[in-house]
Coordinates of C-alpha atoms in Angstrom, one line a residue:
M7 CA -52.8 -38.8 -76.5
K8 CA -56.4 -37.9 -76.9
E9 CA -56.6 -36.9 -73.3
A10 CA -53.4 -34.8 -73.5
T11 CA -54.5 -33.0 -76.7
S12 CA -57.8 -32.0 -75.2
L13 CA -55.9 -29.9 -72.8
D14 CA -55.2 -26.2 -73.3
P15 CA -51.7 -25.3 -74.9
A16 CA -50.2 -24.1 -71.5
S17 CA -51.3 -27.3 -69.8
I18 CA -49.8 -29.4 -72.6
R19 CA -46.4 -27.6 -72.3
A20 CA -46.4 -28.0 -68.6
R21 CA -47.0 -31.7 -69.0
I22 CA -44.1 -32.1 -71.5
D23 CA -41.8 -30.2 -69.3
E24 CA -42.7 -32.3 -66.4
M25 CA -42.2 -35.4 -68.4
T26 CA -38.8 -34.5 -69.8
A27 CA -37.6 -33.1 -66.5
Q28 CA -38.5 -36.5 -64.8
L29 CA -36.8 -38.5 -67.5
R30 CA -33.6 -36.4 -67.1
N31 CA -33.6 -37.2 -63.4
E32 CA -34.1 -40.9 -64.0
R33 CA -31.2 -41.5 -66.4
G34 CA -29.0 -44.2 -65.2
I35 CA -31.6 -45.5 -62.7
T36 CA -34.7 -46.5 -64.7
E37 CA -34.4 -49.1 -67.5
W38 CA -33.4 -47.4 -70.8
K39 CA -36.4 -49.1 -72.7
H40 CA -38.7 -47.0 -70.3
I41 CA -36.8 -43.9 -71.1
L42 CA -37.0 -44.6 -74.7
D43 CA -40.8 -45.1 -74.6
R44 CA -41.5 -42.1 -72.5
S45 CA -39.2 -39.9 -74.5
R46 CA -41.1 -41.0 -77.7
Q47 CA -44.4 -40.1 -76.1
A48 CA -43.1 -36.7 -75.1
L49 CA -41.8 -36.1 -78.6
D50 CA -45.1 -37.0 -80.3
L51 CA -47.0 -34.9 -77.8
A52 CA -44.5 -31.9 -78.4
T53 CA -44.7 -32.3 -82.2
H54 CA -48.5 -32.4 -82.2
A55 CA -48.6 -29.3 -80.1
G56 CA -45.9 -27.4 -82.1
Y57 CA -43.8 -27.0 -79.0
D58 CA -40.2 -26.8 -80.3
L59 CA -38.6 -26.6 -76.8
G60 CA -40.4 -29.6 -75.6
R61 CA -39.4 -31.4 -78.8
A62 CA -35.8 -30.7 -78.3
R63 CA -35.8 -31.9 -74.7
A64 CA -37.6 -35.1 -75.7
L65 CA -34.8 -35.6 -78.4
C66 CA -32.3 -35.4 -75.6
G67 CA -33.9 -38.2 -73.8
L68 CA -34.1 -40.3 -76.9
A69 CA -30.5 -39.6 -77.7
F70 CA -29.3 -40.7 -74.2
A71 CA -31.5 -43.8 -74.5
N72 CA -30.1 -44.7 -77.9
Y73 CA -26.5 -44.1 -76.7
N74 CA -27.0 -46.6 -74.1
R75 CA -28.8 -49.0 -76.6
W76 CA -25.6 -48.5 -78.8
E77 CA -27.7 -46.9 -81.6
H78 CA -25.0 -44.5 -82.1
K79 CA -26.0 -43.1 -85.5
Q80 CA -29.6 -42.4 -84.4
A81 CA -28.2 -40.8 -81.1
L82 CA -26.0 -38.4 -82.9
V83 CA -28.9 -37.5 -85.3
E84 CA -31.2 -36.8 -82.4
A85 CA -28.6 -34.9 -80.3
Q86 CA -27.7 -32.6 -83.3
E87 CA -31.4 -31.8 -84.0
A88 CA -31.9 -31.1 -80.3
R89 CA -28.8 -28.9 -80.3
E90 CA -29.9 -26.9 -83.2
I91 CA -33.3 -26.1 -81.7
F92 CA -31.7 -25.1 -78.3
E93 CA -29.3 -22.8 -80.1
R94 CA -32.1 -21.2 -82.2
L95 CA -34.2 -20.6 -79.2
G96 CA -31.2 -19.5 -77.0
D97 CA -32.0 -22.1 -74.3
N98 CA -28.6 -22.7 -72.5
E99 CA -30.2 -24.8 -69.7
W100 CA -30.7 -27.8 -72.0
L101 CA -28.0 -27.2 -74.7
P102 CA -25.2 -28.8 -72.7
E103 CA -27.3 -31.9 -72.4
A104 CA -27.3 -32.3 -76.2
L105 CA -23.6 -31.6 -76.2
M106 CA -22.9 -34.2 -73.6
V107 CA -24.6 -37.1 -75.4
T108 CA -22.6 -36.1 -78.5
C109 CA -19.5 -36.2 -76.3
L110 CA -20.3 -39.7 -74.9
V111 CA -21.1 -41.2 -78.3
E112 CA -18.0 -39.8 -80.0
W113 CA -15.8 -41.0 -77.1
S114 CA -17.2 -44.4 -77.2
L115 CA -16.5 -44.5 -81.1
G116 CA -12.9 -43.4 -80.4
N117 CA -13.4 -40.1 -82.2
Y118 CA -11.6 -38.2 -79.3
D119 CA -11.3 -34.8 -81.3
H120 CA -15.1 -34.5 -81.6
A121 CA -15.7 -35.8 -78.1
L122 CA -13.4 -33.3 -76.6
E123 CA -14.9 -30.4 -78.5
S124 CA -18.4 -31.2 -77.3
G125 CA -17.3 -32.0 -73.8
I126 CA -15.5 -28.6 -73.3
K127 CA -18.4 -26.7 -74.7
A128 CA -20.8 -28.5 -72.4
M129 CA -18.4 -27.8 -69.4
R130 CA -18.3 -24.0 -70.1
L131 CA -22.1 -23.9 -70.4
Y132 CA -22.7 -25.7 -67.1
E133 CA -20.2 -23.3 -65.5
Q134 CA -22.3 -20.3 -66.9
I135 CA -25.6 -21.5 -65.7
G136 CA -24.3 -22.8 -62.4
S137 CA -25.3 -26.5 -62.8
A138 CA -23.1 -28.3 -60.3
E139 CA -24.4 -31.8 -61.3
G140 CA -23.9 -31.1 -65.1
L141 CA -20.4 -29.8 -64.4
A142 CA -19.6 -32.9 -62.4
W143 CA -20.7 -35.2 -65.3
S144 CA -18.7 -33.1 -67.7
Y145 CA -15.6 -33.4 -65.6
A146 CA -16.2 -37.2 -65.4
A147 CA -16.5 -37.4 -69.2
A148 CA -13.3 -35.2 -69.6
G149 CA -11.5 -37.5 -67.3
G150 CA -12.4 -40.5 -69.3
V151 CA -11.3 -39.0 -72.6
A152 CA -7.9 -37.8 -71.0
L153 CA -7.3 -41.3 -69.7
D154 CA -7.8 -42.8 -73.0
L155 CA -5.3 -40.2 -74.4
G156 CA -2.7 -41.2 -71.9
Q157 CA -2.9 -37.9 -69.9
H158 CA -3.1 -39.6 -66.5
Q159 CA -2.5 -36.5 -64.3
Q160 CA -5.2 -34.5 -66.2
A161 CA -7.5 -37.5 -65.9
L162 CA -7.0 -37.8 -62.2
T163 CA -7.6 -33.9 -61.8
Y164 CA -10.9 -34.1 -63.7
L165 CA -12.1 -37.2 -61.9
L166 CA -11.3 -36.1 -58.3
E167 CA -13.1 -32.9 -59.0
S168 CA -16.1 -34.8 -60.3
I169 CA -16.2 -37.1 -57.3
E170 CA -15.9 -34.1 -54.9
I171 CA -18.9 -32.4 -56.4
F172 CA -21.0 -35.7 -56.7
D173 CA -20.2 -36.3 -53.1
K174 CA -21.5 -32.9 -52.0
L175 CA -24.7 -33.4 -54.1
G176 CA -25.3 -36.8 -52.7
N177 CA -25.3 -38.2 -56.2
T178 CA -24.4 -41.9 -55.7
L179 CA -24.8 -42.8 -59.4
G180 CA -22.4 -40.1 -60.5
K181 CA -19.9 -40.9 -57.8
A182 CA -19.9 -44.5 -58.9
R183 CA -19.3 -43.7 -62.6
A184 CA -16.5 -41.3 -61.6
Y185 CA -15.0 -44.2 -59.4
T186 CA -14.9 -46.4 -62.6
G187 CA -12.6 -43.8 -64.2
L188 CA -10.6 -43.1 -61.1
G189 CA -9.9 -46.8 -60.7
A190 CA -8.7 -47.1 -64.4
V191 CA -6.3 -44.2 -63.7
Y192 CA -4.8 -45.9 -60.7
Q193 CA -4.5 -49.1 -62.7
A194 CA -2.7 -47.2 -65.6
L195 CA -0.4 -45.7 -63.0
K196 CA 0.4 -49.2 -61.7
V197 CA -1.1 -48.6 -58.3
S198 CA -3.0 -51.9 -58.2
E199 CA -4.2 -52.0 -54.6
A200 CA -5.7 -48.4 -54.7
A201 CA -7.3 -49.4 -58.2
L202 CA -8.7 -52.6 -56.6
T203 CA -10.2 -50.6 -53.6
V204 CA -11.9 -48.0 -55.8
H205 CA -13.3 -50.6 -58.2
R206 CA -14.8 -52.6 -55.3
E207 CA -16.4 -49.5 -53.9
C208 CA -17.8 -48.8 -57.4
L209 CA -19.2 -52.4 -57.5
E210 CA -21.0 -52.0 -54.2
L211 CA -22.4 -48.6 -55.1
S212 CA -23.7 -49.9 -58.4
R213 CA -25.3 -52.9 -56.8
S214 CA -27.0 -50.8 -54.2
L215 CA -28.5 -48.8 -57.0
G216 CA -29.5 -51.9 -59.0
N217 CA -27.3 -50.5 -61.8
A218 CA -26.5 -53.6 -64.0
L219 CA -24.2 -51.7 -66.4
G220 CA -22.1 -50.1 -63.6
E221 CA -21.9 -53.5 -61.9
S222 CA -20.7 -55.1 -65.2
R223 CA -18.0 -52.4 -65.7
A224 CA -16.8 -52.7 -62.1
L225 CA -16.6 -56.6 -62.4
N226 CA -14.7 -56.2 -65.7
D227 CA -12.2 -53.7 -64.2
I228 CA -11.6 -55.9 -61.2
G229 CA -10.9 -58.7 -63.5
A230 CA -8.4 -56.7 -65.5
I231 CA -6.4 -56.0 -62.1
Y232 CA -6.4 -59.7 -61.4
Q233 CA -5.3 -60.4 -64.9
D234 CA -2.4 -58.0 -64.5
Q235 CA -1.3 -59.7 -61.3
G236 CA -1.4 -63.2 -63.0
Q237 CA -4.4 -64.4 -61.0
Y238 CA -6.1 -65.8 -64.1
D239 CA -8.7 -67.8 -62.4
K240 CA -10.1 -64.9 -60.5
A241 CA -9.8 -62.6 -63.6
L242 CA -11.8 -65.1 -65.6
E243 CA -14.5 -65.5 -62.9
H244 CA -15.1 -61.6 -62.9
H245 CA -14.9 -61.3 -66.7
Q246 CA -17.4 -63.9 -67.3
A247 CA -19.7 -62.5 -64.7
S248 CA -19.4 -59.0 -66.5
L249 CA -20.1 -60.7 -69.8
A250 CA -23.3 -62.3 -68.5
L251 CA -24.5 -59.0 -67.2
A252 CA -23.7 -57.3 -70.4
E253 CA -25.5 -60.0 -72.4
R254 CA -28.6 -59.6 -70.0
I255 CA -28.9 -55.7 -70.4
E256 CA -28.0 -56.0 -74.2
N257 CA -25.2 -53.4 -73.9
P258 CA -23.0 -54.1 -76.9
Q259 CA -20.0 -51.9 -75.8
A260 CA -19.8 -53.7 -72.4
L261 CA -20.3 -57.0 -74.3
V262 CA -17.3 -56.4 -76.6
T263 CA -15.1 -55.2 -73.9
S264 CA -15.8 -58.3 -71.7
M265 CA -15.5 -60.7 -74.6
L266 CA -12.0 -59.4 -75.4
N267 CA -10.9 -59.8 -71.9
V268 CA -12.4 -63.3 -71.6
G269 CA -10.7 -64.3 -74.9
R270 CA -7.4 -62.8 -73.6
I271 CA -7.6 -65.0 -70.5
Y272 CA -8.4 -68.1 -72.6
R273 CA -5.2 -67.3 -74.7
L274 CA -3.0 -66.9 -71.7
T275 CA -4.3 -70.0 -70.1
H276 CA -3.7 -72.0 -73.4
R277 CA -7.5 -72.6 -74.0
L278 CA -6.9 -71.7 -77.7
G279 CA -10.1 -72.9 -79.2
E280 CA -12.3 -70.9 -76.9
A281 CA -10.0 -67.9 -77.2
E282 CA -10.4 -68.0 -80.9
Q283 CA -14.2 -68.1 -80.7
A284 CA -14.4 -65.3 -78.2
L285 CA -12.0 -63.0 -79.9
S286 CA -13.5 -63.5 -83.3
R287 CA -16.9 -62.7 -82.0
A288 CA -15.5 -59.6 -80.3
L289 CA -13.9 -58.4 -83.6
E290 CA -17.1 -58.9 -85.6
M291 CA -19.0 -56.9 -83.1
A292 CA -16.5 -54.1 -82.8
V293 CA -16.4 -53.8 -86.6
Q294 CA -20.1 -53.7 -86.9
L295 CA -20.2 -50.9 -84.1
G296 CA -17.4 -48.9 -85.5
L297 CA -15.3 -49.2 -82.2
K298 CA -11.9 -48.3 -83.6
P299 CA -9.9 -48.9 -80.4
K300 CA -11.6 -52.3 -79.7
V301 CA -11.1 -53.3 -83.4
A302 CA -7.3 -52.7 -82.9
Q303 CA -7.3 -54.6 -79.7
A304 CA -9.1 -57.6 -81.2
H305 CA -6.7 -57.8 -84.2
Q306 CA -3.7 -57.7 -81.9
E307 CA -5.0 -60.5 -79.7
L308 CA -5.9 -62.6 -82.7
S309 CA -2.5 -62.0 -84.2
E310 CA -0.9 -63.4 -81.1
L311 CA -3.3 -66.2 -81.0
C312 CA -2.7 -67.3 -84.6
A313 CA 1.1 -67.1 -84.1
R314 CA 0.5 -69.6 -81.0
L315 CA -1.4 -71.9 -83.2
E316 CA 1.2 -71.6 -86.1
Q317 CA -1.2 -70.1 -88.4
Y318 CA 1.3 -67.5 -89.6
E319 CA -0.5 -66.2 -92.6
Q320 CA -3.6 -65.3 -90.5
A321 CA -1.2 -63.9 -87.8
W322 CA 0.4 -61.6 -90.3
R323 CA -3.0 -60.5 -91.7
H324 CA -4.3 -59.7 -88.2
Y325 CA -1.0 -57.9 -87.3
K326 CA -1.3 -55.6 -90.4
S327 CA -5.0 -54.9 -89.6
F328 CA -4.0 -54.1 -86.0
F329 CA -1.4 -51.5 -87.3
R330 CA -3.9 -49.9 -89.6
A331 CA -6.6 -49.7 -86.8
R332 CA -4.0 -48.4 -84.4
D333 CA -2.9 -45.6 -86.8
E334 CA -6.4 -44.4 -87.2
V335 CA -6.8 -44.2 -83.4
F336 CA -3.4 -42.4 -83.2
K337 CA -4.4 -39.9 -85.7
D338 CA -7.5 -39.1 -83.8
E339 CA -5.5 -38.8 -80.6
A340 CA -3.1 -36.4 -82.4
N341 CA -6.0 -34.2 -83.5
T342 CA -7.4 -34.1 -80.0
R343 CA -4.2 -33.1 -78.5
L344 CA -3.8 -30.3 -81.0
R345 CA -7.4 -29.2 -80.2
N346 CA -6.7 -29.4 -76.5
L347 CA -3.6 -27.1 -76.9
Q348 CA -5.8 -24.7 -78.9
I349 CA -8.3 -24.6 -76.2
S350 CA -5.6 -24.1 -73.5
F351 CA -4.3 -21.3 -75.7
E352 CA -7.7 -19.6 -75.9
V353 CA -8.2 -19.9 -72.0
E354 CA -4.7 -18.5 -71.4
Q355 CA -5.4 -15.6 -73.9
S356 CA -8.7 -14.9 -72.2
Q357 CA -7.0 -14.7 -68.7
K358 CA -4.4 -12.3 -70.1
E359 CA -6.9 -10.1 -71.6
A360 CA -8.9 -9.9 -68.4
E361 CA -5.7 -8.9 -66.5
I362 CA -4.9 -6.2 -69.1
Y363 CA -8.3 -4.6 -68.8
R364 CA -8.1 -4.7 -64.9
L365 CA -4.7 -3.0 -64.7
K366 CA -4.8 -0.7 -67.8
N367 CA -7.2 1.7 -69.4
V368 CA -9.2 0.7 -72.4
E369 CA -7.1 2.5 -75.0
L370 CA -3.8 1.0 -73.7
A371 CA -5.4 -2.4 -73.6
R372 CA -6.5 -2.1 -77.2
L373 CA -3.1 -1.1 -78.4
L374 CA -1.5 -4.0 -76.4
D375 CA -4.0 -6.4 -77.8
E376 CA -3.1 -5.3 -81.4
L377 CA 0.5 -5.7 -80.7
Q378 CA 0.1 -9.3 -79.2
A379 CA -2.2 -10.2 -82.1
A380 CA 0.5 -9.1 -84.7
Q381 CA 3.2 -10.9 -82.7
A382 CA 1.1 -14.1 -82.4
Q383 CA 0.5 -14.1 -86.1
L384 CA 4.3 -13.8 -86.8
V385 CA 5.1 -16.6 -84.4
Q386 CA 2.4 -18.9 -85.8
A387 CA 3.6 -18.1 -89.4
A388 CA 7.1 -19.0 -88.4
K389 CA 5.9 -22.2 -86.8
M390 CA 4.0 -23.3 -89.9
A391 CA 7.0 -22.5 -92.1
A392 CA 9.3 -24.6 -89.9
L393 CA 6.7 -27.5 -89.8
G394 CA 6.4 -27.4 -93.7
D395 CA 10.1 -27.5 -94.0
L396 CA 10.3 -30.4 -91.5
V397 CA 7.5 -32.3 -93.3
A398 CA 9.2 -31.8 -96.7
S399 CA 12.5 -33.0 -95.2
V400 CA 11.1 -36.1 -93.6
S401 CA 9.1 -37.0 -96.6
H402 CA 12.2 -36.8 -98.8
E403 CA 14.1 -39.0 -96.3
I404 CA 11.4 -41.6 -96.2
N405 CA 11.1 -41.8 -100.1
S406 CA 14.5 -43.3 -100.5
P407 CA 13.9 -46.5 -98.4
L408 CA 10.4 -46.7 -99.8
G409 CA 12.0 -47.0 -103.3
V410 CA 14.2 -49.8 -101.9
I411 CA 11.3 -51.6 -100.6
S412 CA 9.2 -51.1 -103.8
S413 CA 12.1 -52.3 -105.9
A414 CA 12.7 -55.3 -103.7
A415 CA 9.1 -56.3 -103.7
Q416 CA 9.2 -56.3 -107.6
L417 CA 12.3 -58.5 -107.6
N418 CA 10.8 -60.8 -105.0
Q419 CA 7.8 -61.4 -107.3
S420 CA 10.1 -62.4 -110.0
L421 CA 12.2 -64.7 -107.9
G422 CA 9.1 -66.1 -106.3
K423 CA 7.7 -67.2 -109.9
R424 CA 11.1 -68.7 -110.6
L425 CA 10.9 -70.6 -107.3
L426 CA 7.4 -72.0 -108.0
S427 CA 8.5 -73.1 -111.5
G428 CA 11.6 -74.8 -110.0
G429 CA 14.0 -72.5 -112.0
L430 CA 15.6 -70.8 -108.9
D431 CA 19.3 -71.7 -108.7
E432 CA 21.8 -71.1 -105.8
K433 CA 22.7 -67.6 -107.3
G434 CA 19.0 -66.8 -107.5
A435 CA 18.6 -67.8 -103.8
Q436 CA 21.5 -65.7 -102.8
V437 CA 20.0 -62.6 -104.6
F438 CA 16.6 -63.4 -102.7
L439 CA 18.5 -63.4 -99.4
E440 CA 20.4 -60.2 -100.1
N441 CA 17.2 -58.5 -101.4
S442 CA 15.4 -59.5 -98.0
K443 CA 18.3 -57.9 -96.1
A444 CA 18.0 -54.7 -98.1
T445 CA 14.2 -54.6 -97.5
E446 CA 14.7 -55.1 -93.8
A447 CA 17.4 -52.3 -93.6
A448 CA 15.1 -49.9 -95.5
A449 CA 12.2 -50.8 -93.2
A450 CA 14.4 -50.2 -90.1
R451 CA 15.4 -46.8 -91.5
I452 CA 11.8 -45.8 -91.9
G453 CA 11.0 -47.0 -88.4
R454 CA 13.9 -45.1 -87.0
I455 CA 12.7 -41.9 -88.8
V456 CA 9.0 -42.4 -87.7
R457 CA 10.0 -43.0 -84.0
S458 CA 12.2 -40.0 -84.0
L459 CA 9.4 -37.9 -85.4
K460 CA 6.9 -39.3 -82.8
G461 CA 9.4 -38.7 -80.1
F462 CA 10.3 -35.1 -81.2
A463 CA 6.5 -34.2 -81.1
R464 CA 5.9 -36.2 -77.9
L465 CA 2.2 -36.7 -79.0
D466 CA 1.7 -39.8 -76.9
E467 CA 3.3 -38.5 -73.8
A468 CA 2.4 -36.1 -71.1
E469 CA 3.0 -32.5 -71.9
Y470 CA 5.0 -31.9 -68.8
Q471 CA 7.2 -34.8 -67.8
L472 CA 10.5 -36.1 -66.4
T473 CA 12.9 -36.2 -69.5
D474 CA 16.3 -37.2 -70.4
L475 CA 17.3 -34.3 -72.8
R476 CA 19.8 -36.4 -74.7
R477 CA 16.9 -38.4 -76.1
G478 CA 15.4 -35.1 -77.5
L479 CA 18.9 -34.2 -79.0
D480 CA 19.2 -37.6 -80.7
E481 CA 15.6 -37.3 -82.1
T482 CA 16.1 -33.8 -83.4
L483 CA 19.4 -34.7 -85.1
T484 CA 17.8 -37.7 -86.9
L485 CA 15.0 -35.4 -88.3
L486 CA 17.6 -32.8 -89.4
E487 CA 20.0 -35.3 -90.8
P488 CA 18.9 -34.7 -94.5
K489 CA 20.0 -31.1 -94.1
Y490 CA 23.6 -31.9 -93.1
R491 CA 24.3 -35.4 -94.3
G492 CA 27.5 -35.6 -96.4
R493 CA 28.5 -32.0 -95.7
I494 CA 28.7 -31.4 -91.9
T495 CA 30.1 -33.7 -89.3
V496 CA 28.1 -33.8 -86.0
Q497 CA 30.2 -34.6 -82.9
R498 CA 28.2 -35.8 -79.9
E499 CA 29.8 -35.6 -76.5
L500 CA 26.7 -36.3 -74.5
D501 CA 27.9 -36.8 -70.9
Q502 CA 25.7 -38.4 -68.3
I503 CA 23.1 -35.9 -67.1
P504 CA 20.1 -36.4 -64.8
P505 CA 16.6 -36.2 -66.1
I506 CA 14.6 -33.1 -65.4
Y507 CA 11.0 -32.0 -65.5
C508 CA 10.2 -29.9 -68.5
Y509 CA 8.0 -29.4 -71.6
A510 CA 9.9 -31.9 -73.6
A511 CA 8.2 -31.2 -77.0
E512 CA 9.0 -27.3 -76.5
L513 CA 12.6 -28.0 -75.7
N514 CA 12.9 -30.2 -78.8
Q515 CA 11.8 -27.1 -80.8
V516 CA 14.6 -25.1 -79.2
F517 CA 17.2 -27.8 -80.2
R518 CA 15.7 -27.7 -83.7
V519 CA 16.1 -24.0 -84.0
V520 CA 19.7 -23.7 -82.7
L521 CA 20.7 -26.7 -84.8
E522 CA 19.1 -25.3 -88.0
N523 CA 20.9 -22.0 -87.4
A524 CA 24.2 -23.7 -87.1
I525 CA 23.7 -25.7 -90.2
E526 CA 22.7 -22.5 -92.1
A527 CA 25.8 -20.7 -90.8
I528 CA 28.3 -23.3 -92.3
D529 CA 29.1 -22.8 -96.0
G530 CA 30.4 -26.1 -97.4
A531 CA 32.0 -28.5 -95.1
G532 CA 32.1 -28.0 -91.4
V533 CA 31.6 -29.4 -87.8
I534 CA 28.9 -29.1 -85.2
C535 CA 29.8 -30.3 -81.7
I536 CA 27.1 -30.9 -79.1
R537 CA 28.1 -31.3 -75.5
T538 CA 26.0 -32.0 -72.4
A539 CA 27.2 -31.6 -68.8
A540 CA 25.9 -31.1 -65.3
V541 CA 27.3 -27.9 -63.8
D542 CA 26.4 -27.0 -60.2
A543 CA 22.6 -27.1 -60.1
A544 CA 22.1 -26.7 -63.8
I545 CA 22.2 -28.8 -67.0
E546 CA 24.1 -27.2 -69.8
I547 CA 23.8 -28.1 -73.6
R548 CA 26.4 -26.5 -75.8
F549 CA 26.3 -26.2 -79.6
A550 CA 29.4 -25.1 -81.2
D551 CA 29.8 -24.7 -84.9
T552 CA 32.5 -23.7 -87.4
G553 CA 30.2 -21.5 -89.3
R554 CA 30.4 -17.7 -90.4
G555 CA 30.2 -16.3 -86.8
I556 CA 28.0 -13.5 -85.5
S557 CA 29.0 -10.0 -85.0
A558 CA 28.5 -8.0 -81.8
E559 CA 25.8 -5.9 -83.4
Q560 CA 24.0 -8.9 -84.6
R561 CA 24.3 -10.6 -81.1
E562 CA 22.5 -7.7 -79.5
R563 CA 19.3 -8.2 -81.4
L564 CA 19.7 -12.1 -82.0
F565 CA 16.6 -13.1 -79.9
H566 CA 14.4 -10.2 -81.2
P567 CA 11.8 -10.9 -83.9
S568 CA 13.3 -9.9 -87.3
L569 CA 12.6 -9.8 -91.0
R570 CA 14.8 -10.8 -94.0
S571 CA 14.3 -10.5 -97.7
T572 CA 14.6 -13.5 -100.1
G573 CA 14.2 -12.2 -103.6
T574 CA 10.8 -10.6 -103.9
R575 CA 9.6 -12.0 -100.5
V576 CA 9.9 -10.7 -97.0
E577 CA 9.9 -13.4 -94.3
A578 CA 9.6 -13.2 -90.5
R579 CA 12.4 -14.8 -88.4
M580 CA 10.9 -15.9 -85.1
G581 CA 12.8 -19.0 -84.3
L582 CA 15.4 -17.7 -81.8
F583 CA 12.8 -15.4 -80.4
G584 CA 10.6 -18.3 -79.6
A585 CA 13.5 -20.5 -78.4
Y586 CA 14.6 -17.7 -76.0
H587 CA 11.1 -17.5 -74.4
I588 CA 10.7 -21.3 -74.2
V589 CA 14.1 -21.5 -72.2
R590 CA 13.0 -18.6 -70.0
K591 CA 9.8 -20.5 -69.3
H592 CA 11.9 -23.3 -67.9
G593 CA 13.8 -20.8 -65.7
G594 CA 16.9 -21.0 -67.8
E595 CA 19.1 -18.9 -70.1
I596 CA 20.7 -19.0 -73.5
R597 CA 24.3 -17.6 -73.9
V598 CA 26.1 -16.9 -77.2
E599 CA 29.8 -16.6 -77.8
S600 CA 30.9 -15.8 -81.3
Q601 CA 33.3 -13.6 -83.5
P602 CA 32.8 -13.2 -87.3
G603 CA 34.6 -15.9 -89.2
A604 CA 35.3 -18.0 -86.0
G605 CA 32.0 -19.9 -85.6
A606 CA 29.5 -19.6 -82.8
T607 CA 28.7 -21.4 -79.5
F608 CA 25.1 -21.4 -78.1
T609 CA 24.8 -22.6 -74.5
I610 CA 21.5 -23.5 -73.1
A611 CA 21.4 -23.7 -69.2
L612 CA 18.4 -25.2 -67.4
P613 CA 17.8 -25.7 -63.7
M614 CA 17.8 -29.2 -62.4
R615 CA 15.3 -28.6 -59.6
L616 CA 12.4 -27.2 -61.7
E617 CA 9.4 -28.8 -59.8
P618 CA 6.8 -30.9 -61.6
A619 CA 3.8 -28.8 -62.7
I620 CA 1.1 -31.3 -61.4

């Protein structure tokens, strides 16, 4: 330090820049302890010299090192401080580095929403500054997040793009890391041989680089494939080798993953004592590190193990903990999907705006932009109103069985006290059994509602997929049931129809809008008949109601945005307008047949041969 501080300021800055640039190039190759020590030296030197840019670059090195040492809290603090300095100084060359370490840490913790936000920002900056290597790393990270969200095709696209760039750059380390993700995608798609080939290639590349962490990951992934194939001896051999490497390099995440897999193999091969030891240790470490997905996996494995050991109370405790942990992960995934949709919307809007300015003069583009903004606000307001209505309806529907369960629990407590005191007679036992049946029925009802809501939104499925439309109709009817139960009879004549590629969640919105209009059109008792049929090269879904009917004048503007007054309020009606455009997006059409006083029939026709958007 004395030698460094005796240099002139320009020489000190040059030395700091050289140190931090070298450290950035050595990531993944040099031992992380060395990266940590050298980054601390650079940080001390930059702080002493008052060189903020050098300080921020050194903080990036520390953040990456602490991420790999699994000091996540410290890594996030360092990355955030570096990011703030880069933003203040307007340095876009290193800003994406700070964003990438934030992405990696949040991803490891299962905070997919924050990981995606930081990763997308880094990707855009790498594109702006023309950094092919940075772009490749951001693609690889985005592919990993997409895989964990179950978006396999999106993950495949990102990872193949990443591998292509790394291959052109001759970056073996990056290529090996992207191969890890690619093999996992193939494994998720049940293409075992392709997955095994890719993971073996990754293993060889990692060994050629002396990258113990990459080797540990590859061994673990190969073991997982053998496990799926039922080759437990080979699976255990690879998982134990992965575990030994993870312990040697002191990488907690790899250690937890390998330990979970070893414990799972022990359970499957009836080595129950060893399984309990490995899984309990994995759970303890996952909780300490805040790894929500791993915590859920550990509780699930321990629940199955305890059931095998006939330790039913502990099995039930782990099972409840598994569901709680899984729900936390699911909420994070849902938030991430919503953020992903928002980003896609922003990109699409940017592209449309660019096209407008290319084809039109500035004034026309301004007017069109204002019109689109007003239209978008109306559509969004209508969507939020519909969402609020749906949430209120589902909440009310769930409250009834919850009340049954609550009452049953109180009664069971009373009966349990009588049982313990020896005062429970045959009649009391019969009440206990009947009460249990009521609880089971109420729980089943809640489960049916939640499954329908999840299926309606399709949050854990691909956005564009092969879908049986009858499933969407059933889920939509389940969610709307509180609005028509006891008043309207719904007749389902759902003939066999082939599945089609479509945006399933969007078509569910169309079904909801058409059915809600039918329900509102019926005063008092009535009937709604839903029919499905395959007609020539199209699928038709017909909704016929016995409601008030629609006049010829109303039919002409039925699919236009409209306003209605309710008391002192004026509300926008955008449902059918949005439904019409969703159907048109699928290459289909909506037809309406109606006369005042004679009900209405809405027919949605969709082509069978709409090709998958992959």
